[in-house]
Amino acid sequence: MAARLCHGAELTGEDIERLERLFAEKQDVAARIDLISRGERVDSVRLVVSGLAARYKLLPDGRRSIMALLLPGEFCDLHVGVLGHMDHSVMTLAPSEVVITSQREIDVMMQEFPNIRLGMRWVDLVDQAITREWLVNMGRRRADRQMAHFFCEIHHRMAMIGAVTDGGYALPMTQEELADTLGITPVHALRVLQSLRQNDLVQFQEGRITIPDLAAFEAFAGFDGDYLHLREAKEG
Amino acid sequence: MAARLCHGAELTGEDIERLERLFAEKQDVAARIDLISRGERVDSVRLVVSGLAARYKLLPDGRRSIMALLLPGEFCDLHVGVLGHMDHSVMTLAPSEVVITSQREIDVMMQEFPNIRLGMRWVDLVDQAITREWLVNMGRRRADRQMAHFFCEIHHRMAMIGAVTDGGYALPMTQEELADTLGITPVHALRVLQSLRQNDLVQFQEGRITIPDLAAFEAFAGFDGDYLHLREAKEG
DNA sequence: CGTTGGTTTGAGGAAACTCAAAACCGGTGG
DNA sequence: CCACCGGTTTTGAGTTTCCTCAAACCAACG
C-alpha cells in the first residue's frame, strides 16, 4: 500500500514485498513527539509511514523554524551516520506510524534491492530540491503567495502518495506551526489565511486543506511543480 | 592542494593522487557564466575547483533567488542523472576553474575509492544542512543578523579549505548578488551593510570580507556552527 | 569622454511585526 | 449539566522593517 512511495524507480514485486516487510515493524507515535532530537548520535534510522512530521530548529530566544515537512515514505535521518549527530530535530505534527530500524538493515536492503536504493535516492534528491524551493519561496514571494505556494506543493506531494481525496487533503498543523514553516508570525499567518479564504482560493478547516480551483491557485502562487520532478517519476 | 576538500573522510595518498588526476582536467571559466542551466539533461558532472559559483533560480518576473554558494570542492550536479534534468541553474560569480567529467568516471572513482565516496557524501550532506540553516536564517532573523550569519558561515567554510588569509577572505559578489542570496532588495542590502560597517563588525571592500572580531560577530549573528559538522571532520 | 555596471542617498509607502486582549472550543472535573 | 482550563483562533492599534521609485555618484572601459 505505502510501497508506491518510491516514485523514482520501477519496483518489482520482490521490491515491494521487501518494503512491506520493513513497514511491518511500524510503531505508533502520538502527535508532537520528537522522533529524534538535535545532537543525538544514533545508529538507528527512522521512517514515517503514516501521519506527518517536521524537521525543525529552535533558536536561543525560543523561536522555531520548520525547515521541512516529512510525508509518509520519507526518512528522518537516513544519513546521520555519516555526519555523526543530528544538527536539527524531527517531531511529529500528528499521530503517526513510524518504522525504527538499524542503519545496517537499511544498508543491506539497499545492497540487495538496487531499485529500492534508487527510489530512496530519488526521494532524497527531491527533498533537496524542495528545500531549495522553500528558500526561493521565503526570499522572493510575499506571504500570501508564499503560503499559497506551500499549499500547492503539499497538494502535489500528497497526490503523489494517493493522499488527496475529495479534492483536498489532511494537513493537521496549527496556525503557529504554519507560521513557523513560512517564517512569519502566527498573527500574520492568520491574516494571510483570511485573505486567501475571502478570495475563495483555499479552505483550511479542521486540519484539512481544500483547493476549489487548483489551476487558479497555482497561477496565484506562481507555482511551477517542475522541481518536484513528477514527470520523471511517472514515466520511470 | 585542493585535495583536502573532502573533510568527511581520511584520505590516503592513493586517494589524493586520484583526485589530483581528476582536477588536472580543469578548465577556466569566466565570471557570470552558466555552468549548467535549468532544464538541461546532461550525463556530465561539474565540479568547482577554484573561484566561486552559485545555484540560482529566476522567477517569471525576472527576480532572482540564490539558493547556495558553491565553494571550491563542491559539485554542481552530482546527482542530476537520477532526477533527469536540472530544476535550477548554476553560474560562476567569479573567474573559476571547473572540472567537467562524465557521470561514468565519477561512478567508477567512487567504486574504486570508497574514502572519496564517503568524503563526497559528507560534502553533500553538509550542503543539505547549510541549505536548511539558510531557511532558518531567512525565516527567523532580521536582515542585519541574517547577513552577519551568512558572512560567518562563509568564513568557516573558507577556513575549511584554507582560503582565509590575513583574517579575511575573498567574496567576489556584488551587493545585488548578496541581496539575492539573502532574499532582500539591493538597496536594503546596502543599508544593512552600512550599519554593520559603522559598528565595526565587518568590512566588505573590493570583494573581500574581513571580520575584525569573529567571536563578537558570531555573537551578534547568533551563529552556531554546529550544522557545518566541523569537529567530526577534523577528528575523522 | 560617453557608456556601463555597481554603489550610494533620499523620501514615501507597504508588508510584516509586537503587544494585548477577546472569543472560541474540546476536554475535565465538580 | 455547567464552570473551568489550556490551547488555538481571532481582532485591534501602533510600530518597525523592508520595499519601491528615483536619482546621483563613481570607477572601469572602450
PDB file of N, CA, C and O in Angstrom, chain A residues 106-176:
ATOM      1  N   ILE A 106      19.045  -1.154   6.695  1.00  0.00           N
ATOM      2  CA  ILE A 106      18.824  -0.315   5.522  1.00  0.00           C
ATOM      3  C   ILE A 106      19.945  -0.514   4.502  1.00  0.00           C
ATOM      4  O   ILE A 106      19.705  -0.668   3.300  1.00  0.00           O
ATOM      5  N   ASP A 107      21.194  -0.528   5.003  1.00  0.00           N
ATOM      6  CA  ASP A 107      22.336  -0.708   4.111  1.00  0.00           C
ATOM      7  C   ASP A 107      22.223  -2.023   3.348  1.00  0.00           C
ATOM      8  O   ASP A 107      22.412  -2.068   2.130  1.00  0.00           O
ATOM      9  N   VAL A 108      21.885  -3.070   4.089  1.00  0.00           N
ATOM     10  CA  VAL A 108      21.768  -4.385   3.451  1.00  0.00           C
ATOM     11  C   VAL A 108      20.643  -4.378   2.429  1.00  0.00           C
ATOM     12  O   VAL A 108      20.791  -4.867   1.300  1.00  0.00           O
ATOM     13  N   MET A 109      19.531  -3.785   2.808  1.00  0.00           N
ATOM     14  CA  MET A 109      18.377  -3.748   1.903  1.00  0.00           C
ATOM     15  C   MET A 109      18.739  -3.014   0.618  1.00  0.00           C
ATOM     16  O   MET A 109      18.389  -3.461  -0.485  1.00  0.00           O
ATOM     17  N   MET A 110      19.448  -1.897   0.753  1.00  0.00           N
ATOM     18  CA  MET A 110      19.806  -1.127  -0.431  1.00  0.00           C
ATOM     19  C   MET A 110      20.812  -1.882  -1.295  1.00  0.00           C
ATOM     20  O   MET A 110      20.835  -1.720  -2.526  1.00  0.00           O
ATOM     21  N   GLN A 111      21.629  -2.698  -0.616  1.00  0.00           N
ATOM     22  CA  GLN A 111      22.597  -3.516  -1.352  1.00  0.00           C
ATOM     23  C   GLN A 111      21.861  -4.566  -2.195  1.00  0.00           C
ATOM     24  O   GLN A 111      22.141  -4.741  -3.383  1.00  0.00           O
ATOM     25  N   GLU A 112      20.896  -5.211  -1.561  1.00  0.00           N
ATOM     26  CA  GLU A 112      20.238  -6.344  -2.216  1.00  0.00           C
ATOM     27  C   GLU A 112      19.140  -5.907  -3.173  1.00  0.00           C
ATOM     28  O   GLU A 112      18.766  -6.656  -4.072  1.00  0.00           O
ATOM     29  N   PHE A 113      18.602  -4.719  -2.947  1.00  0.00           N
ATOM     30  CA  PHE A 113      17.485  -4.256  -3.785  1.00  0.00           C
ATOM     31  C   PHE A 113      17.840  -2.908  -4.415  1.00  0.00           C
ATOM     32  O   PHE A 113      17.436  -1.856  -3.906  1.00  0.00           O
ATOM     33  N   PRO A 114      18.557  -2.961  -5.519  1.00  0.00           N
ATOM     34  CA  PRO A 114      19.017  -1.705  -6.144  1.00  0.00           C
ATOM     35  C   PRO A 114      17.883  -0.781  -6.549  1.00  0.00           C
ATOM     36  O   PRO A 114      18.048   0.435  -6.535  1.00  0.00           O
ATOM     37  N   ASN A 115      16.734  -1.351  -6.882  1.00  0.00           N
ATOM     38  CA  ASN A 115      15.613  -0.480  -7.231  1.00  0.00           C
ATOM     39  C   ASN A 115      15.181   0.361  -6.038  1.00  0.00           C
ATOM     40  O   ASN A 115      14.874   1.540  -6.172  1.00  0.00           O
ATOM     41  N   ILE A 116      15.164  -0.270  -4.881  1.00  0.00           N
ATOM     42  CA  ILE A 116      14.794   0.459  -3.672  1.00  0.00           C
ATOM     43  C   ILE A 116      15.819   1.529  -3.381  1.00  0.00           C
ATOM     44  O   ILE A 116      15.490   2.669  -3.033  1.00  0.00           O
ATOM     45  N   ARG A 117      17.074   1.141  -3.556  1.00  0.00           N
ATOM     46  CA  ARG A 117      18.162   2.109  -3.343  1.00  0.00           C
ATOM     47  C   ARG A 117      17.972   3.335  -4.232  1.00  0.00           C
ATOM     48  O   ARG A 117      18.049   4.470  -3.774  1.00  0.00           O
ATOM     49  N   LEU A 118      17.666   3.065  -5.499  1.00  0.00           N
ATOM     50  CA  LEU A 118      17.478   4.162  -6.445  1.00  0.00           C
ATOM     51  C   LEU A 118      16.275   5.015  -6.047  1.00  0.00           C
ATOM     52  O   LEU A 118      16.329   6.247  -6.068  1.00  0.00           O
ATOM     53  N   GLY A 119      15.203   4.330  -5.654  1.00  0.00           N
ATOM     54  CA  GLY A 119      13.994   5.056  -5.258  1.00  0.00           C
ATOM     55  C   GLY A 119      14.244   5.963  -4.070  1.00  0.00           C
ATOM     56  O   GLY A 119      13.795   7.107  -4.042  1.00  0.00           O
ATOM     57  N   MET A 120      14.986   5.462  -3.115  1.00  0.00           N
ATOM     58  CA  MET A 120      15.263   6.270  -1.926  1.00  0.00           C
ATOM     59  C   MET A 120      16.172   7.435  -2.261  1.00  0.00           C
ATOM     60  O   MET A 120      16.021   8.523  -1.705  1.00  0.00           O
ATOM     61  N   ARG A 121      17.094   7.201  -3.143  1.00  0.00           N
ATOM     62  CA  ARG A 121      17.979   8.278  -3.568  1.00  0.00           C
ATOM     63  C   ARG A 121      17.141   9.359  -4.240  1.00  0.00           C
ATOM     64  O   ARG A 121      17.346  10.550  -4.021  1.00  0.00           O
ATOM     65  N   TRP A 122      16.173   8.913  -5.037  1.00  0.00           N
ATOM     66  CA  TRP A 122      15.297   9.856  -5.721  1.00  0.00           C
ATOM     67  C   TRP A 122      14.526  10.698  -4.709  1.00  0.00           C
ATOM     68  O   TRP A 122      14.471  11.922  -4.815  1.00  0.00           O
ATOM     69  N   VAL A 123      13.959  10.042  -3.713  1.00  0.00           N
ATOM     70  CA  VAL A 123      13.219  10.783  -2.684  1.00  0.00           C
ATOM     71  C   VAL A 123      14.121  11.811  -2.019  1.00  0.00           C
ATOM     72  O   VAL A 123      13.737  12.958  -1.791  1.00  0.00           O
ATOM     73  N   ASP A 124      15.336  11.405  -1.734  1.00  0.00           N
ATOM     74  CA  ASP A 124      16.289  12.281  -1.072  1.00  0.00           C
ATOM     75  C   ASP A 124      16.594  13.500  -1.936  1.00  0.00           C
ATOM     76  O   ASP A 124      16.646  14.630  -1.441  1.00  0.00           O
ATOM     77  N   LEU A 125      16.785  13.271  -3.230  1.00  0.00           N
ATOM     78  CA  LEU A 125      17.130  14.375  -4.120  1.00  0.00           C
ATOM     79  C   LEU A 125      15.962  15.333  -4.300  1.00  0.00           C
ATOM     80  O   LEU A 125      16.148  16.552  -4.358  1.00  0.00           O
ATOM     81  N   VAL A 126      14.765  14.790  -4.383  1.00  0.00           N
ATOM     82  CA  VAL A 126      13.598  15.667  -4.485  1.00  0.00           C
ATOM     83  C   VAL A 126      13.455  16.486  -3.207  1.00  0.00           C
ATOM     84  O   VAL A 126      13.119  17.669  -3.254  1.00  0.00           O
ATOM     85  N   ASP A 127      13.756  15.867  -2.076  1.00  0.00           N
ATOM     86  CA  ASP A 127      13.744  16.608  -0.817  1.00  0.00           C
ATOM     87  C   ASP A 127      14.673  17.806  -0.870  1.00  0.00           C
ATOM     88  O   ASP A 127      14.336  18.893  -0.391  1.00  0.00           O
ATOM     89  N   GLN A 128      15.839  17.609  -1.428  1.00  0.00           N
ATOM     90  CA  GLN A 128      16.783  18.724  -1.538  1.00  0.00           C
ATOM     91  C   GLN A 128      16.211  19.810  -2.431  1.00  0.00           C
ATOM     92  O   GLN A 128      16.332  21.003  -2.131  1.00  0.00           O
ATOM     93  N   ALA A 129      15.606  19.395  -3.539  1.00  0.00           N
ATOM     94  CA  ALA A 129      15.022  20.374  -4.460  1.00  0.00           C
ATOM     95  C   ALA A 129      13.910  21.151  -3.757  1.00  0.00           C
ATOM     96  O   ALA A 129      13.756  22.355  -3.955  1.00  0.00           O
ATOM     97  N   ILE A 130      13.148  20.460  -2.930  1.00  0.00           N
ATOM     98  CA  ILE A 130      12.061  21.110  -2.196  1.00  0.00           C
ATOM     99  C   ILE A 130      12.628  22.141  -1.222  1.00  0.00           C
ATOM    100  O   ILE A 130      12.127  23.266  -1.131  1.00  0.00           O
ATOM    101  N   THR A 131      13.678  21.766  -0.521  1.00  0.00           N
ATOM    102  CA  THR A 131      14.284  22.712   0.427  1.00  0.00           C
ATOM    103  C   THR A 131      14.756  23.956  -0.303  1.00  0.00           C
ATOM    104  O   THR A 131      14.561  25.081   0.164  1.00  0.00           O
ATOM    105  N   ARG A 132      15.359  23.758  -1.476  1.00  0.00           N
ATOM    106  CA  ARG A 132      15.811  24.918  -2.252  1.00  0.00           C
ATOM    107  C   ARG A 132      14.627  25.787  -2.668  1.00  0.00           C
ATOM    108  O   ARG A 132      14.686  27.015  -2.610  1.00  0.00           O
ATOM    109  N   GLU A 133      13.538  25.153  -3.070  1.00  0.00           N
ATOM    110  CA  GLU A 133      12.374  25.929  -3.493  1.00  0.00           C
ATOM    111  C   GLU A 133      11.782  26.698  -2.319  1.00  0.00           C
ATOM    112  O   GLU A 133      11.298  27.817  -2.489  1.00  0.00           O
ATOM    113  N   TRP A 134      11.845  26.126  -1.134  1.00  0.00           N
ATOM    114  CA  TRP A 134      11.363  26.851   0.050  1.00  0.00           C
ATOM    115  C   TRP A 134      12.181  28.115   0.258  1.00  0.00           C
ATOM    116  O   TRP A 134      11.658  29.151   0.705  1.00  0.00           O
ATOM    117  N   LEU A 135      13.449  28.023  -0.056  1.00  0.00           N
ATOM    118  CA  LEU A 135      14.322  29.194   0.058  1.00  0.00           C
ATOM    119  C   LEU A 135      13.870  30.285  -0.911  1.00  0.00           C
ATOM    120  O   LEU A 135      13.780  31.463  -0.546  1.00  0.00           O
ATOM    121  N   VAL A 136      13.574  29.891  -2.138  1.00  0.00           N
ATOM    122  CA  VAL A 136      13.038  30.852  -3.108  1.00  0.00           C
ATOM    123  C   VAL A 136      11.737  31.434  -2.580  1.00  0.00           C
ATOM    124  O   VAL A 136      11.507  32.649  -2.621  1.00  0.00           O
ATOM    125  N   ASN A 137      10.923  30.551  -2.055  1.00  0.00           N
ATOM    126  CA  ASN A 137       9.594  30.926  -1.585  1.00  0.00           C
ATOM    127  C   ASN A 137       9.666  31.956  -0.465  1.00  0.00           C
ATOM    128  O   ASN A 137       8.944  32.954  -0.475  1.00  0.00           O
ATOM    129  N   MET A 138      10.564  31.728   0.465  1.00  0.00           N
ATOM    130  CA  MET A 138      10.687  32.657   1.595  1.00  0.00           C
ATOM    131  C   MET A 138      11.347  33.958   1.182  1.00  0.00           C
ATOM    132  O   MET A 138      11.016  35.023   1.708  1.00  0.00           O
ATOM    133  N   GLY A 139      12.300  33.843   0.266  1.00  0.00           N
ATOM    134  CA  GLY A 139      13.086  35.021  -0.053  1.00  0.00           C
ATOM    135  C   GLY A 139      12.430  35.940  -1.058  1.00  0.00           C
ATOM    136  O   GLY A 139      12.604  37.143  -1.011  1.00  0.00           O
ATOM    137  N   ARG A 140      11.650  35.389  -1.940  1.00  0.00           N
ATOM    138  CA  ARG A 140      11.206  36.177  -3.075  1.00  0.00           C
ATOM    139  C   ARG A 140       9.708  36.200  -3.305  1.00  0.00           C
ATOM    140  O   ARG A 140       9.242  36.624  -4.357  1.00  0.00           O
ATOM    141  N   ARG A 141       8.924  35.700  -2.341  1.00  0.00           N
ATOM    142  CA  ARG A 141       7.469  35.788  -2.504  1.00  0.00           C
ATOM    143  C   ARG A 141       6.853  36.407  -1.257  1.00  0.00           C
ATOM    144  O   ARG A 141       7.273  36.106  -0.141  1.00  0.00           O
ATOM    145  N   ARG A 142       5.878  37.253  -1.431  1.00  0.00           N
ATOM    146  CA  ARG A 142       5.176  37.813  -0.285  1.00  0.00           C
ATOM    147  C   ARG A 142       4.371  36.720   0.391  1.00  0.00           C
ATOM    148  O   ARG A 142       4.073  35.687  -0.195  1.00  0.00           O
ATOM    149  N   ALA A 143       3.992  37.003   1.627  1.00  0.00           N
ATOM    150  CA  ALA A 143       3.454  35.941   2.469  1.00  0.00           C
ATOM    151  C   ALA A 143       2.244  35.253   1.853  1.00  0.00           C
ATOM    152  O   ALA A 143       2.064  34.044   1.999  1.00  0.00           O
ATOM    153  N   ASP A 144       1.390  36.013   1.152  1.00  0.00           N
ATOM    154  CA  ASP A 144       0.180  35.380   0.601  1.00  0.00           C
ATOM    155  C   ASP A 144       0.539  34.392  -0.512  1.00  0.00           C
ATOM    156  O   ASP A 144       0.040  33.268  -0.540  1.00  0.00           O
ATOM    157  N   ARG A 145       1.433  34.799  -1.393  1.00  0.00           N
ATOM    158  CA  ARG A 145       1.864  33.904  -2.466  1.00  0.00           C
ATOM    159  C   ARG A 145       2.650  32.732  -1.896  1.00  0.00           C
ATOM    160  O   ARG A 145       2.545  31.600  -2.358  1.00  0.00           O
ATOM    161  N   GLN A 146       3.433  33.051  -0.904  1.00  0.00           N
ATOM    162  CA  GLN A 146       4.257  32.019  -0.289  1.00  0.00           C
ATOM    163  C   GLN A 146       3.398  30.922   0.324  1.00  0.00           C
ATOM    164  O   GLN A 146       3.641  29.728   0.122  1.00  0.00           O
ATOM    165  N   MET A 147       2.382  31.346   1.064  1.00  0.00           N
ATOM    166  CA  MET A 147       1.500  30.366   1.686  1.00  0.00           C
ATOM    167  C   MET A 147       0.767  29.557   0.621  1.00  0.00           C
ATOM    168  O   MET A 147       0.650  28.325   0.725  1.00  0.00           O
ATOM    169  N   ALA A 148       0.314  30.229  -0.402  1.00  0.00           N
ATOM    170  CA  ALA A 148      -0.380  29.535  -1.489  1.00  0.00           C
ATOM    171  C   ALA A 148       0.559  28.523  -2.144  1.00  0.00           C
ATOM    172  O   ALA A 148       0.178  27.381  -2.414  1.00  0.00           O
ATOM    173  N   HIS A 149       1.786  28.941  -2.376  1.00  0.00           N
ATOM    174  CA  HIS A 149       2.776  28.053  -2.979  1.00  0.00           C
ATOM    175  C   HIS A 149       2.996  26.825  -2.107  1.00  0.00           C
ATOM    176  O   HIS A 149       3.062  25.697  -2.601  1.00  0.00           O
ATOM    177  N   PHE A 150       3.074  27.056  -0.823  1.00  0.00           N
ATOM    178  CA  PHE A 150       3.256  25.953   0.117  1.00  0.00           C
ATOM    179  C   PHE A 150       2.093  24.957   0.023  1.00  0.00           C
ATOM    180  O   PHE A 150       2.298  23.749  -0.089  1.00  0.00           O
ATOM    181  N   PHE A 151       0.870  25.474   0.009  1.00  0.00           N
ATOM    182  CA  PHE A 151      -0.294  24.584  -0.078  1.00  0.00           C
ATOM    183  C   PHE A 151      -0.298  23.829  -1.408  1.00  0.00           C
ATOM    184  O   PHE A 151      -0.683  22.658  -1.466  1.00  0.00           O
ATOM    185  N   CYS A 152       0.108  24.485  -2.467  1.00  0.00           N
ATOM    186  CA  CYS A 152       0.189  23.805  -3.769  1.00  0.00           C
ATOM    187  C   CYS A 152       1.183  22.653  -3.714  1.00  0.00           C
ATOM    188  O   CYS A 152       0.895  21.548  -4.173  1.00  0.00           O
ATOM    189  N   GLU A 153       2.342  22.946  -3.168  1.00  0.00           N
ATOM    190  CA  GLU A 153       3.371  21.907  -3.108  1.00  0.00           C
ATOM    191  C   GLU A 153       2.884  20.700  -2.333  1.00  0.00           C
ATOM    192  O   GLU A 153       3.030  19.558  -2.787  1.00  0.00           O
ATOM    193  N   ILE A 154       2.310  20.946  -1.159  1.00  0.00           N
ATOM    194  CA  ILE A 154       1.856  19.825  -0.345  1.00  0.00           C
ATOM    195  C   ILE A 154       0.750  19.067  -1.072  1.00  0.00           C
ATOM    196  O   ILE A 154       0.682  17.835  -1.014  1.00  0.00           O
ATOM    197  N   HIS A 155      -0.091  19.801  -1.787  1.00  0.00           N
ATOM    198  CA  HIS A 155      -1.128  19.132  -2.568  1.00  0.00           C
ATOM    199  C   HIS A 155      -0.509  18.107  -3.528  1.00  0.00           C
ATOM    200  O   HIS A 155      -0.928  16.954  -3.570  1.00  0.00           O
ATOM    201  N   HIS A 156       0.489  18.542  -4.258  1.00  0.00           N
ATOM    202  CA  HIS A 156       1.114  17.635  -5.222  1.00  0.00           C
ATOM    203  C   HIS A 156       1.827  16.478  -4.531  1.00  0.00           C
ATOM    204  O   HIS A 156       1.777  15.346  -4.992  1.00  0.00           O
ATOM    205  N   ARG A 157       2.484  16.795  -3.415  1.00  0.00           N
ATOM    206  CA  ARG A 157       3.196  15.719  -2.724  1.00  0.00           C
ATOM    207  C   ARG A 157       2.213  14.732  -2.123  1.00  0.00           C
ATOM    208  O   ARG A 157       2.460  13.516  -2.084  1.00  0.00           O
ATOM    209  N   MET A 158       1.086  15.226  -1.661  1.00  0.00           N
ATOM    210  CA  MET A 158       0.058  14.332  -1.135  1.00  0.00           C
ATOM    211  C   MET A 158      -0.540  13.496  -2.267  1.00  0.00           C
ATOM    212  O   MET A 158      -0.776  12.294  -2.110  1.00  0.00           O
ATOM    213  N   ALA A 159      -0.752  14.142  -3.396  1.00  0.00           N
ATOM    214  CA  ALA A 159      -1.312  13.418  -4.547  1.00  0.00           C
ATOM    215  C   ALA A 159      -0.385  12.275  -4.948  1.00  0.00           C
ATOM    216  O   ALA A 159      -0.832  11.175  -5.304  1.00  0.00           O
ATOM    217  N   MET A 160       0.908  12.556  -4.860  1.00  0.00           N
ATOM    218  CA  MET A 160       1.922  11.565  -5.226  1.00  0.00           C
ATOM    219  C   MET A 160       1.765  10.272  -4.438  1.00  0.00           C
ATOM    220  O   MET A 160       2.053   9.191  -4.937  1.00  0.00           O
ATOM    221  N   ILE A 161       1.344  10.391  -3.178  1.00  0.00           N
ATOM    222  CA  ILE A 161       1.207   9.200  -2.345  1.00  0.00           C
ATOM    223  C   ILE A 161      -0.259   8.817  -2.168  1.00  0.00           C
ATOM    224  O   ILE A 161      -0.605   8.066  -1.260  1.00  0.00           O
ATOM    225  N   GLY A 162      -1.105   9.360  -3.031  1.00  0.00           N
ATOM    226  CA  GLY A 162      -2.516   8.979  -3.006  1.00  0.00           C
ATOM    227  C   GLY A 162      -3.268   9.491  -1.801  1.00  0.00           C
ATOM    228  O   GLY A 162      -4.245   8.883  -1.361  1.00  0.00           O
ATOM    229  N   ALA A 163      -2.835  10.620  -1.244  1.00  0.00           N
ATOM    230  CA  ALA A 163      -3.466  11.130  -0.025  1.00  0.00           C
ATOM    231  C   ALA A 163      -4.397  12.301  -0.297  1.00  0.00           C
ATOM    232  O   ALA A 163      -4.808  12.986   0.632  1.00  0.00           O
ATOM    233  N   VAL A 164      -4.715  12.535  -1.563  1.00  0.00           N
ATOM    234  CA  VAL A 164      -5.686  13.578  -1.889  1.00  0.00           C
ATOM    235  C   VAL A 164      -7.028  12.917  -2.152  1.00  0.00           C
ATOM    236  O   VAL A 164      -7.154  12.079  -3.035  1.00  0.00           O
ATOM    237  N   THR A 165      -8.037  13.286  -1.346  1.00  0.00           N
ATOM    238  CA  THR A 165      -9.374  12.714  -1.505  1.00  0.00           C
ATOM    239  C   THR A 165     -10.392  13.837  -1.487  1.00  0.00           C
ATOM    240  O   THR A 165     -10.255  14.793  -0.716  1.00  0.00           O
ATOM    241  N   ASP A 166     -11.403  13.724  -2.323  1.00  0.00           N
ATOM    242  CA  ASP A 166     -12.451  14.753  -2.415  1.00  0.00           C
ATOM    243  C   ASP A 166     -11.854  16.130  -2.674  1.00  0.00           C
ATOM    244  O   ASP A 166     -12.290  17.141  -2.100  1.00  0.00           O
ATOM    245  N   GLY A 167     -10.825  16.182  -3.496  1.00  0.00           N
ATOM    246  CA  GLY A 167     -10.224  17.460  -3.846  1.00  0.00           C
ATOM    247  C   GLY A 167      -9.515  18.162  -2.718  1.00  0.00           C
ATOM    248  O   GLY A 167      -9.258  19.360  -2.773  1.00  0.00           O
ATOM    249  N   GLY A 168      -9.185  17.424  -1.658  1.00  0.00           N
ATOM    250  CA  GLY A 168      -8.489  18.038  -0.539  1.00  0.00           C
ATOM    251  C   GLY A 168      -7.590  17.040   0.158  1.00  0.00           C
ATOM    252  O   GLY A 168      -7.551  15.858  -0.212  1.00  0.00           O
ATOM    253  N   TYR A 169      -6.886  17.495   1.142  1.00  0.00           N
ATOM    254  CA  TYR A 169      -6.002  16.593   1.878  1.00  0.00           C
ATOM    255  C   TYR A 169      -5.887  17.036   3.334  1.00  0.00           C
ATOM    256  O   TYR A 169      -6.130  18.204   3.661  1.00  0.00           O
ATOM    257  N   ALA A 170      -5.485  16.090   4.180  1.00  0.00           N
ATOM    258  CA  ALA A 170      -5.323  16.379   5.601  1.00  0.00           C
ATOM    259  C   ALA A 170      -3.997  17.088   5.832  1.00  0.00           C
ATOM    260  O   ALA A 170      -2.951  16.639   5.359  1.00  0.00           O
ATOM    261  N   LEU A 171      -4.062  18.215   6.532  1.00  0.00           N
ATOM    262  CA  LEU A 171      -2.840  18.919   6.909  1.00  0.00           C
ATOM    263  C   LEU A 171      -3.000  19.368   8.359  1.00  0.00           C
ATOM    264  O   LEU A 171      -3.357  20.509   8.646  1.00  0.00           O
ATOM    265  N   PRO A 172      -2.749  18.438   9.270  1.00  0.00           N
ATOM    266  CA  PRO A 172      -3.029  18.695  10.689  1.00  0.00           C
ATOM    267  C   PRO A 172      -1.970  19.572  11.337  1.00  0.00           C
ATOM    268  O   PRO A 172      -1.199  19.127  12.172  1.00  0.00           O
ATOM    269  N   MET A 173      -1.929  20.843  10.938  1.00  0.00           N
ATOM    270  CA  MET A 173      -0.993  21.797  11.529  1.00  0.00           C
ATOM    271  C   MET A 173      -1.784  22.923  12.181  1.00  0.00           C
ATOM    272  O   MET A 173      -2.844  23.303  11.699  1.00  0.00           O
ATOM    273  N   THR A 174      -1.236  23.485  13.234  1.00  0.00           N
ATOM    274  CA  THR A 174      -1.823  24.695  13.795  1.00  0.00           C
ATOM    275  C   THR A 174      -1.329  25.894  12.996  1.00  0.00           C
ATOM    276  O   THR A 174      -0.365  25.800  12.234  1.00  0.00           O
ATOM    277  N   GLN A 175      -1.963  27.029  13.209  1.00  0.00           N
ATOM    278  CA  GLN A 175      -1.525  28.248  12.532  1.00  0.00           C
ATOM    279  C   GLN A 175      -0.113  28.631  12.968  1.00  0.00           C
ATOM    280  O   GLN A 175       0.653  29.195  12.197  1.00  0.00           O
ATOM    281  N   GLU A 176       0.205  28.308  14.202  1.00  0.00           N
ATOM    282  CA  GLU A 176       1.539  28.629  14.692  1.00  0.00           C
ATOM    283  C   GLU A 176       2.588  27.801  13.950  1.00  0.00           C
ATOM    284  O   GLU A 176       3.644  28.318  13.555  1.00  0.00           O
TER     285      GLU A 176
END
